XYZ file of C-alpha atoms in Angstrom:
663
model
C 0.000 0.000 0.000
C 1.136 3.544 -0.650
C 2.168 5.660 2.292
C 3.756 9.032 2.945
C 6.848 9.160 5.140
C 9.304 11.812 6.274
C 12.189 12.403 3.902
C 15.479 10.997 5.059
C 18.150 13.563 5.707
C 15.848 16.583 5.313
C 14.665 18.901 8.126
C 11.692 19.523 8.735
C -13.263 48.611 -4.157
C -16.149 48.544 -5.826
C -17.622 46.952 -8.977
C -19.826 49.135 -11.172
C -23.502 48.100 -11.465
C -25.509 47.948 -14.670
C -28.902 48.533 -13.096
C -30.143 52.119 -12.625
C -29.873 53.690 -9.204
C -32.760 53.016 -6.850
C -34.054 54.928 -3.884
C -30.973 55.184 -1.654
C -33.133 54.924 1.485
C -33.957 51.365 0.414
C -30.936 50.205 -1.629
C -27.540 51.729 -1.116
C -25.291 49.280 -2.925
C -26.072 50.566 -6.412
C -25.106 54.120 -5.523
C -22.316 54.509 -3.018
C -22.993 56.982 -0.211
C -21.249 60.320 -0.290
C -17.822 60.207 1.312
C -17.169 56.648 0.093
C -16.408 57.483 -3.522
C -14.847 60.210 -5.595
C -16.568 59.374 -8.853
C -15.413 57.564 -11.941
C -11.710 57.653 -11.091
C -12.320 55.775 -7.866
C -14.444 53.155 -9.637
C -11.776 52.576 -12.286
C -9.072 52.346 -9.634
C -11.177 49.973 -7.556
C -11.866 47.773 -10.573
C -8.157 47.659 -11.466
C -7.111 46.841 -7.913
C -9.854 44.255 -7.495
C -8.972 42.559 -10.776
C -5.291 42.447 -9.855
C -6.093 40.989 -6.433
C -8.331 38.349 -8.081
C -5.513 37.297 -10.393
C -2.960 37.217 -7.575
C -5.311 35.245 -5.305
C -5.774 32.593 -7.967
C -2.073 32.329 -8.760
C -1.048 32.154 -5.106
C -3.587 29.400 -4.463
C -2.275 27.479 -7.465
C 1.323 27.774 -6.265
C 0.299 26.807 -2.732
C -1.444 23.609 -3.884
C 1.387 22.697 -6.258
C 3.900 23.150 -3.429
C 1.879 20.905 -1.134
C 1.852 18.234 -3.828
C 5.620 18.468 -4.253
C 6.259 18.467 -0.515
C 4.012 15.466 0.140
C 5.507 13.229 -2.561
C 8.908 14.778 -3.347
C 7.557 14.502 -6.864
C 10.624 16.035 -8.510
C 12.938 13.402 -7.012
C 11.063 10.088 -7.275
C 11.251 7.672 -10.205
C 8.839 7.782 -13.127
C 7.097 4.580 -12.036
C 6.559 6.084 -8.576
C 5.117 9.242 -10.109
C 2.675 7.133 -12.073
C 1.724 4.998 -9.064
C 0.953 8.208 -7.155
C -1.984 8.698 -9.558
C -4.213 6.326 -7.614
C -7.386 4.529 -8.802
C -9.171 6.221 -11.727
C -6.600 9.028 -11.754
C -4.076 6.576 -13.157
C -6.545 5.381 -15.772
C -7.131 8.898 -17.095
C -3.462 9.785 -17.103
C -2.672 6.575 -19.019
C -4.540 7.927 -22.040
C -2.487 11.117 -21.993
C 0.630 8.926 -21.906
C -0.787 6.731 -24.674
C -1.407 9.729 -26.932
C 2.131 11.023 -26.362
C 3.629 7.636 -27.217
C 1.634 7.296 -30.437
C 3.765 7.916 -33.567
C 1.116 10.180 -35.097
C -2.037 11.951 -33.984
C -4.122 9.767 -36.286
C -2.726 6.575 -34.771
C -3.232 7.933 -31.281
C -6.888 8.743 -31.908
C -7.393 5.377 -33.615
C -6.012 3.666 -30.503
C -8.546 5.487 -28.333
C -11.511 4.905 -30.628
C -10.699 1.205 -31.112
C -9.244 0.349 -27.706
C -8.841 -3.343 -26.819
C -6.606 -3.002 -23.746
C -8.863 -1.313 -21.235
C -11.388 -4.170 -21.192
C -10.202 -7.610 -22.263
C -12.018 -9.353 -25.106
C -13.756 -6.087 -25.991
C -13.062 -3.222 -28.329
C -14.465 -0.012 -26.877
C -14.506 3.618 -27.957
C -12.841 5.496 -25.116
C -13.868 8.894 -26.495
C -17.464 7.725 -26.224
C -17.264 5.984 -22.866
C -15.028 8.402 -20.970
C -14.492 12.144 -20.705
C -10.871 12.185 -21.867
C -10.882 14.904 -24.532
C -8.811 17.019 -22.151
C -6.037 14.411 -22.219
C -6.204 14.349 -26.017
C -6.027 18.130 -26.242
C -3.204 18.372 -23.717
C -1.112 15.727 -25.467
C -1.509 17.548 -28.782
C -0.611 20.835 -27.131
C 2.498 19.336 -25.562
C 3.696 18.040 -28.925
C 3.000 21.330 -30.702
C 4.523 23.738 -28.186
C 8.330 24.106 -28.097
C 8.592 23.001 -24.462
C 9.599 19.353 -24.715
C 13.259 20.115 -23.938
C 12.374 22.113 -20.836
C 9.307 20.420 -19.348
C 8.551 16.744 -18.838
C 5.094 15.522 -19.988
C 3.959 14.777 -16.431
C 4.800 18.308 -15.294
C 2.961 19.835 -18.241
C -0.058 17.798 -17.178
C -0.045 18.615 -13.470
C 0.852 22.279 -13.984
C -2.161 22.602 -16.278
C -4.415 21.270 -13.523
C -2.897 23.547 -10.902
C -3.266 26.445 -13.353
C -6.973 25.654 -13.628
C -7.164 26.023 -9.853
C -6.042 29.628 -10.289
C -8.959 30.145 -12.683
C -11.291 28.399 -10.237
C -10.425 30.668 -7.317
C -10.541 33.789 -9.507
C -14.040 32.809 -10.720
C -15.266 32.307 -7.136
C -13.748 35.678 -6.269
C -15.573 37.390 -9.153
C -18.902 35.773 -8.257
C -18.704 37.069 -4.695
C -17.655 40.491 -6.008
C -20.619 40.615 -8.371
C -23.056 39.692 -5.607
C -21.775 42.126 -2.992
C -20.449 44.987 -5.096
C -17.046 45.000 -3.382
C -13.924 43.045 -4.248
C -13.168 42.655 -0.542
C -15.907 40.035 -0.562
C -14.083 38.191 -3.333
C -10.828 38.290 -1.386
C -12.581 36.905 1.684
C -14.092 34.100 -0.427
C -10.628 33.218 -1.768
C -9.173 33.173 1.763
C -11.941 30.916 2.993
C -11.397 28.604 0.024
C -7.745 28.170 1.023
C -8.269 27.892 4.778
C -10.986 25.264 4.210
C -8.856 23.425 1.632
C -9.692 19.967 3.021
C -13.368 20.557 2.182
C -12.998 22.668 -0.965
C -10.545 20.697 -3.100
C -8.492 17.516 -3.244
C -6.535 18.418 -6.347
C -3.120 18.158 -4.675
C -3.475 14.377 -4.236
C -6.015 13.422 -6.955
C -4.783 15.589 -9.800
C -6.306 13.854 -12.887
C -9.823 13.490 -11.438
C -12.526 14.774 -13.793
C -13.858 17.200 -11.180
C -10.521 19.014 -11.084
C -10.859 19.687 -14.801
C -14.544 20.560 -14.717
C -15.159 22.653 -11.599
C -13.105 25.665 -12.760
C -15.319 25.908 -15.853
C -18.404 25.461 -13.685
C -17.263 28.338 -11.478
C -16.805 30.519 -14.566
C -20.299 29.598 -15.696
C -21.811 30.545 -12.324
C -20.001 33.894 -12.373
C -21.253 34.569 -15.908
C -24.835 33.601 -15.012
C -24.667 35.842 -11.936
C -23.796 38.773 -14.181
C -26.281 37.747 -16.897
C -29.220 37.777 -14.469
C -28.743 41.460 -13.723
C -31.453 43.657 -15.269
C -30.823 46.311 -17.897
C -27.624 44.907 -19.351
C -26.363 46.545 -22.505
C -26.952 44.378 -25.624
C -23.223 43.880 -26.230
C -22.603 42.926 -22.587
C -25.498 40.487 -22.715
C -24.232 38.803 -25.883
C -20.688 38.492 -24.568
C -21.978 37.084 -21.284
C -24.105 34.525 -23.129
C -21.017 33.491 -25.086
C -19.070 33.045 -21.844
C -21.917 30.968 -20.378
C -22.071 28.765 -23.462
C -18.313 28.143 -23.688
C -17.945 27.407 -19.969
C -21.035 25.159 -19.958
C -19.737 23.231 -22.954
C -16.260 22.737 -21.437
C -17.774 21.744 -18.102
C -19.997 19.194 -19.840
C -17.126 17.826 -21.901
C -14.757 17.244 -19.000
C -16.929 15.484 -16.374
C -19.327 12.569 -16.721
C -21.455 13.882 -13.836
C -22.097 17.223 -15.547
C -25.749 16.479 -16.258
C -26.562 16.064 -12.576
C -24.933 19.365 -11.643
C -26.761 21.176 -14.426
C -30.033 19.527 -13.461
C -29.684 21.274 -10.104
C -29.137 24.518 -12.005
C -32.179 23.892 -14.168
C -34.288 23.309 -11.054
C -33.082 26.617 -9.600
C -33.999 28.425 -12.809
C -37.378 26.676 -12.905
C -38.212 27.728 -9.336
C -37.216 31.348 -9.880
C -38.973 31.518 -13.223
C -42.163 30.030 -11.762
C -42.076 32.626 -8.985
C -41.605 35.395 -11.540
C -38.203 36.352 -10.164
C -36.356 36.009 -13.476
C -37.167 37.241 -16.994
C -38.584 34.360 -19.034
C -36.380 35.237 -22.015
C -33.170 34.893 -20.012
C -34.282 31.608 -18.499
C -35.083 30.278 -21.974
C -31.584 31.225 -23.135
C -30.036 29.326 -20.231
C -32.178 26.238 -20.857
C -31.178 26.359 -24.495
C -27.474 26.660 -23.682
C -27.644 23.610 -21.424
C -29.389 21.515 -24.075
C -27.083 22.703 -26.861
C -23.956 22.023 -24.832
C -25.060 18.499 -23.996
C -25.938 17.754 -27.616
C -22.517 18.995 -28.770
C -20.812 16.802 -26.160
C -23.029 13.928 -27.239
C -21.815 14.351 -30.830
C -18.165 14.509 -29.729
C -18.703 11.371 -27.651
C -20.088 9.497 -30.643
C -23.720 9.868 -29.530
C -23.218 8.617 -25.989
C -26.591 7.216 -24.939
C -26.102 8.256 -21.307
C -26.199 11.904 -22.404
C -29.242 11.482 -24.631
C -31.075 9.731 -21.815
C -30.144 12.292 -19.172
C -32.883 13.658 -16.963
C -31.614 17.177 -17.680
C -32.549 17.078 -21.368
C -35.965 15.613 -20.559
C -36.582 18.243 -17.877
C -35.533 21.229 -19.977
C -37.590 20.086 -22.960
C -40.569 19.512 -20.659
C -40.327 23.021 -19.224
C -40.168 24.602 -22.673
C -43.094 22.502 -23.958
C -45.186 23.240 -20.868
C -44.625 26.947 -21.369
C -46.102 26.757 -24.824
C -49.075 24.716 -23.667
C -49.800 26.795 -20.578
C -49.641 30.500 -21.329
C -50.346 33.448 -19.046
C -48.907 31.576 -16.076
C -47.988 34.767 -14.224
C -51.227 36.726 -14.423
C -54.309 36.897 -12.238
C -54.887 36.952 -8.504
C -52.630 35.209 -6.050
C -54.790 32.093 -5.685
C -55.414 31.958 -9.422
C -51.693 32.070 -10.049
C -51.078 29.483 -7.328
C -53.429 27.056 -9.023
C -51.804 27.583 -12.415
C -48.371 27.154 -10.859
C -49.311 23.837 -9.255
C -50.717 22.650 -12.573
C -47.510 23.758 -14.267
C -45.390 21.817 -11.760
C -47.483 18.703 -12.256
C -47.322 19.010 -16.041
C -43.533 19.458 -16.063
C -42.989 16.525 -13.694
C -45.192 14.140 -15.673
C -43.780 15.209 -19.015
C -40.200 14.876 -17.724
C -40.747 11.325 -16.498
C -42.604 10.397 -19.679
C -39.912 11.746 -22.022
C -37.083 10.263 -19.969
C -38.656 6.802 -19.867
C -39.401 6.869 -23.590
C -35.833 7.914 -24.438
C -34.299 5.289 -22.161
C -36.493 2.540 -23.565
C -35.629 3.519 -27.128
C -31.911 3.625 -26.309
C -32.079 0.644 -23.897
C -30.130 2.821 -21.468
C -29.151 1.438 -18.048
C -25.652 2.867 -17.598
C -26.675 5.680 -15.226
C -29.050 3.749 -13.014
C -26.567 3.689 -10.108
C -25.975 7.435 -9.899
C -28.938 9.744 -9.656
C -31.085 10.316 -6.599
C -33.948 12.778 -6.506
C -33.567 15.709 -4.154
C -36.471 17.736 -2.806
C -36.377 21.250 -1.444
C -39.013 23.728 -0.300
C -39.154 27.242 -1.701
C -41.362 30.106 -0.578
C -43.327 32.508 -2.761
C -41.864 35.904 -3.486
C -43.739 39.107 -4.032
C -46.010 39.246 -7.129
C -46.166 42.250 -9.366
C -49.713 43.326 -8.686
C -50.479 46.728 -7.144
C -51.648 45.374 -3.781
C -48.384 43.587 -3.136
C -46.397 46.571 -4.350
C -48.103 48.670 -1.695
C -47.531 46.100 1.022
C -43.910 45.771 -0.022
C -43.534 49.509 0.256
C -44.899 49.434 3.785
C -42.717 46.516 4.805
C -39.626 47.677 2.915
C -38.238 49.147 6.098
C -37.910 45.690 7.627
C -37.207 43.408 4.646
C -34.474 42.779 2.102
C -35.450 42.669 -1.547
C -33.918 39.591 -3.167
C -32.184 40.451 -6.421
C -32.373 37.858 -9.245
C -28.664 37.021 -9.137
C -28.775 36.741 -5.341
C -31.854 34.509 -5.419
C -30.182 32.278 -8.008
C -27.044 31.797 -5.937
C -29.005 31.334 -2.705
C -31.177 28.495 -4.032
C -28.196 27.114 -5.919
C -26.302 26.874 -2.620
C -29.227 25.213 -0.829
C -29.719 22.537 -3.503
C -26.037 21.726 -3.722
C -25.966 21.507 0.061
C -28.549 18.710 -0.100
C -26.525 17.051 -2.847
C -23.404 17.227 -0.668
C -25.297 15.528 2.168
C -26.226 12.649 -0.128
C -22.836 12.264 -1.837
C -19.559 13.034 -0.070
C -17.842 13.762 -3.374
C -20.143 16.721 -3.955
C -19.069 18.543 -0.790
C -16.191 20.065 -2.751
C -18.700 21.786 -4.992
C -20.959 22.983 -2.183
C -18.260 24.147 0.251
C -16.600 26.280 -2.417
C -19.860 28.021 -3.174
C -20.555 28.464 0.533
C -17.308 30.431 0.759
C -18.694 32.714 -1.951
C -22.118 33.154 -0.424
C -20.873 33.611 3.144
C -18.431 36.319 2.080
C -21.205 38.025 0.116
C -23.434 37.992 3.206
C -20.812 39.783 5.303
C -20.285 42.442 2.632
C -23.895 42.861 1.533
C -25.257 46.400 2.046
C -28.848 45.066 2.096
C -28.193 42.748 5.023
C -26.344 45.378 7.035
C -29.107 47.863 6.255
C -31.704 45.472 7.661
C -29.679 44.748 10.807
C -28.982 48.423 11.493
C -32.646 49.312 11.007
C -33.638 46.636 13.487
C -31.458 48.256 16.164
C -32.355 51.801 15.001
C -28.789 52.691 13.999
C -29.261 52.916 10.244
C -27.359 55.457 8.188
C -25.683 55.129 4.756
C -22.278 56.055 6.205
C -22.491 53.370 8.883
C -23.302 50.781 6.229
C -20.319 51.913 4.192
C -17.980 51.669 7.178
C -19.290 48.309 8.427
C -19.389 46.487 5.078
C -15.697 47.297 4.562
C -14.396 47.024 8.112
C -15.975 43.616 8.859
C -14.302 41.726 5.968
C -10.990 43.438 6.692
C -11.150 42.381 10.338
C -12.058 38.811 9.348
C -9.199 38.705 6.839
C -6.788 39.841 9.554
C -8.146 37.189 11.910
C -7.797 34.468 9.243
C -4.201 35.492 8.646
C -3.493 35.440 12.383
C -5.119 32.036 12.933
C -4.157 30.080 9.810
C -0.896 31.599 8.559
C 1.393 29.779 11.058
C -0.278 26.462 10.289
C 0.053 26.999 6.558
C 3.741 27.814 6.929
C 4.265 24.674 9.009
C 2.435 22.671 6.374
C 4.626 24.078 3.616
C 7.791 23.360 5.597
C 6.867 19.717 6.265
C 8.787 17.663 3.696
C 7.777 14.075 3.011
C 8.250 11.558 0.213
C 6.323 8.953 -1.724
C 6.884 5.446 -0.394
C 5.230 2.351 -1.856
C 7.965 -0.231 -2.510
C 5.593 -3.180 -2.811
C 3.613 -1.633 -5.659
C 6.808 -0.481 -7.374
C 8.176 -4.029 -7.140
C 4.936 -5.422 -8.571
C 4.913 -3.048 -11.548
C 8.576 -3.706 -12.319
C 7.970 -7.454 -12.185
C 4.998 -7.208 -14.545
C 7.039 -5.161 -17.016
C 9.925 -7.627 -16.956
C 8.208 -11.008 -16.697
C 4.883 -10.943 -18.533
C 3.943 -10.631 -22.217
C 2.775 -7.220 -23.458
C -0.630 -8.671 -24.318
C -1.128 -10.461 -21.006
C -4.537 -9.937 -19.385
C -4.628 -9.019 -15.679
C -7.506 -9.304 -13.213
C -7.729 -7.750 -9.767
C -9.204 -4.802 -7.909
C -10.319 -1.803 -9.954
C -8.008 0.660 -8.246
C -4.910 -1.513 -8.675
C -5.633 -2.361 -12.304
C -5.731 1.340 -13.208
C -2.116 1.519 -12.061
C -1.283 -1.642 -14.017
C -2.679 -0.015 -17.155
C -0.674 3.173 -16.627
C 2.656 1.665 -15.527
C 2.772 -1.457 -17.711
C 0.275 -1.043 -20.543
C -1.094 -4.549 -19.960
C -4.684 -5.532 -20.786
C -7.281 -5.253 -17.998
C -10.402 -7.203 -17.178
C -12.026 -4.282 -15.340
C -11.264 -0.705 -14.268
C -12.589 2.130 -12.035
C -14.671 4.005 -14.652
C -17.972 2.591 -13.483
C -20.501 4.243 -15.804
C -21.323 1.060 -17.726
C -23.662 -1.701 -16.616
C -21.790 -4.567 -18.271
C -18.533 -3.395 -16.672
C -20.181 -3.371 -13.251
C -21.343 -6.953 -13.795
C -17.856 -7.957 -14.958
C -16.279 -6.358 -11.886
C -18.625 -8.257 -9.597
C -17.587 -11.504 -11.307
C -13.856 -10.700 -11.014
C -14.258 -9.814 -7.329
C -15.290 -13.400 -6.592
C -11.572 -13.893 -5.913
C -12.368 -12.378 -2.490
C -15.544 -14.425 -1.958
C -16.187 -17.973 -0.739
C -16.070 -19.752 -4.066
C -14.425 -22.916 -5.333
C -11.213 -22.699 -7.384
C -13.031 -24.194 -10.358
C -15.710 -21.486 -10.259
C -13.209 -18.646 -9.896
C -11.015 -20.027 -12.666
C -13.990 -20.341 -15.024
C -15.120 -16.772 -14.303
C -11.671 -15.289 -14.818
C -10.962 -17.258 -17.967
C -14.298 -16.133 -19.418
C -12.697 -12.660 -19.571
C -9.446 -13.985 -21.044
C -7.492 -13.566 -17.799
C -3.878 -14.727 -17.771
C -2.839 -13.385 -14.355
C -4.793 -12.466 -11.225
C -3.462 -10.152 -8.500
C -4.649 -10.712 -4.925
C -4.226 -7.974 -2.311
C -3.905 -8.765 1.384
C -5.327 -5.333 2.224
C -8.636 -6.445 0.692
C -8.602 -10.102 1.662
C -7.851 -9.344 5.333
C -9.405 -5.892 5.511
C -9.864 -4.519 9.032
C -10.356 -0.804 8.371
C -14.135 -1.042 8.101
C -16.592 -2.620 10.460
C -18.243 -5.949 9.775
C -20.809 -5.664 7.032
C -19.015 -2.858 5.190
C -15.929 -4.754 4.045
C -15.737 -5.882 0.433
C -15.655 -9.541 1.406
C -18.798 -9.058 3.517
C -20.645 -7.419 0.639
C -19.667 -10.298 -1.634
C -20.826 -12.844 0.934
C -24.221 -11.214 1.293
C -24.604 -10.899 -2.493
C -23.793 -14.613 -2.827
C -26.188 -15.579 -0.035
C -23.374 -16.621 2.328
C -22.991 -15.837 6.010
C -20.346 -13.248 6.871
C -17.163 -14.040 8.803
C -16.675 -13.279 12.478
C -19.008 -12.749 15.400
C -22.221 -10.873 14.784
C -25.706 -11.278 13.436
C -26.521 -12.420 9.912
C -29.691 -12.105 7.907
C -31.898 -15.184 8.334
C -31.803 -16.042 4.634
C -27.975 -16.295 4.570
C -26.456 -19.776 4.639
C -22.966 -21.141 5.379
C -20.803 -21.211 2.274
C -19.780 -24.526 0.778
C -16.201 -23.401 0.206
C -13.583 -21.388 2.124
C -12.631 -17.871 1.074
C -10.701 -18.119 -2.173
C -8.075 -15.423 -1.483
C -7.120 -17.139 1.793
C -7.283 -20.769 0.758
C -5.275 -20.392 -2.454
C -2.171 -19.495 -0.411
C -2.087 -22.992 1.104
C -1.118 -24.438 -2.299
C -3.582 -27.320 -2.058
C -4.024 -29.510 -5.178
C -7.485 -28.186 -6.187
C -5.954 -24.692 -6.385
C -2.557 -25.525 -7.880
C -4.348 -27.375 -10.659
C -5.726 -24.029 -11.885
C -3.417 -21.371 -10.427
C 0.377 -21.104 -10.173
C 1.921 -18.458 -7.944
C 4.508 -16.488 -9.911
C 5.090 -13.457 -7.680
C 4.557 -12.371 -4.103
C 5.650 -9.741 -1.610
C 4.227 -8.381 1.638
C 1.180 -6.907 -0.101
C 0.510 -8.677 -3.398
C 0.240 -12.263 -4.671
C 0.167 -12.890 -8.421
C -1.109 -16.188 -9.853
C -0.950 -17.396 -13.411
C -4.041 -19.171 -14.658
C -3.806 -22.469 -16.461
C -5.315 -22.569 -19.934
C -8.619 -24.299 -20.448
C -8.111 -27.817 -21.726
């Protein structure tokens, strides 16, 4: 197993608004109070300073994360095989295609090898550009060959520096979003600081560099920033067109680089649907955003050779249903409150039914089952906002002293944060998306003039000058506190020098390279086989990219090596996939990290109807197995096992067996 050990011998302003000025007794952020600005010169200076700080914040974060990666692994000093092993699980699989493209004699041959791949899954030829989101590896390999940097920069460094560079864009986009919401770049700086100080919950790029989320989330952050600006009223036509272009490009790149894009954008579509139904967004702008989502997915679908998982996505069905329902049900936002409520409920019911109908029809036509293991429905409650009739306008005017009017871009980001919070609760992987946006929204809240106006009115201390002083002094004080609390720890972290250490895996990979045929087929755990593919180029039976039903069934069959099955059964299963060698891992066979019932061998026992090992209750329908656990019993070298398996390699962690050929 890989571990990290200590190195031997080494010591340890303001952003201008596009909307017209409102009554300054109610809204003060659109028109700065006197004494806080000196006109256009100050705004230009503030914009220049804020933009420079955004760029510097992103770059410093990128350098910080890259330094942590170097310090943890001593990446510049370890061998190439160790660098590749450090790309664990699916990270190694993705990086292997970048390596494969670089090793191809020509671009045409490289693309042909990806489109007609017969090494990733034994006895199958699959189109990797269709099955996986690896266009970024293709593009990066082409870029590396074209640019005159090959003499100065190794391919692996070009790859990881690109990912760390995207982190700079990510942080800058979060910064800009917070700036747009609050009107001050101090909010953006606070969001960037919180992103760094909460690094454990905002990113894992420094130890899982090639993950798809590390490619995609920077583009998603750009898209959110662009949508935040797009939802402002009274944009100039040129600004609106340029913003739409930015939304489209970022949405397309986000969709192209991550297989889970459709689920993220479905959350976005739900936010837009709620706000549109409550008449908080212009219908035209919402239609543009729906259209961009659909267009982006269709373009990705074409590039992925008409990937059925995209065509059968719930997002496409939902967006089409909303647009169709609009045409069928006009005048949704007119009439009295109860009349509108009834039409809204009918609209919700129509969209829901039409979405399920379209999605089921598409999936039946395409016979799509690849995404059945991913999506879970999330429910959230949303309240009604103020309608646009005269009665409510009057009541709003009376209550304006004690309420905060929710701007469209603020409402979008608020509901967006809530929905992604629920998603993070259901899936740990999604916390990185939600926590990052929480940094943005929390910093906006502390710098929001509307919120401070409400609080000061409640304690009868309201004045425009007080708001101006508080909304700038509070973030500055928090920034100083963050520096005081976290700076020493960050410096200690940067000074702690460790190195990559996994001699058993290195020994295994070197043995495979030296002692097995290039076309040998290997079976084993998904995470280990990804490393085998990257370090040795051998053929795999299964791998960690799980978005395929037949692959999931194949993996379950291969994992019978850790179940209570006879040697004849295991041999027959493995040979059905063309397996020549099988790798057994003691860390899986004798796993003790998880409690009983959560270990892989326990899950296999239950799936096979066998009672689990050790003391504890079992389900009444489980029965004792007729055979001992394969991964344990094979090490005794008994005749029933040696007749089918010959041990050819072993160390403290791994045992490799060669399978006999079927007679």
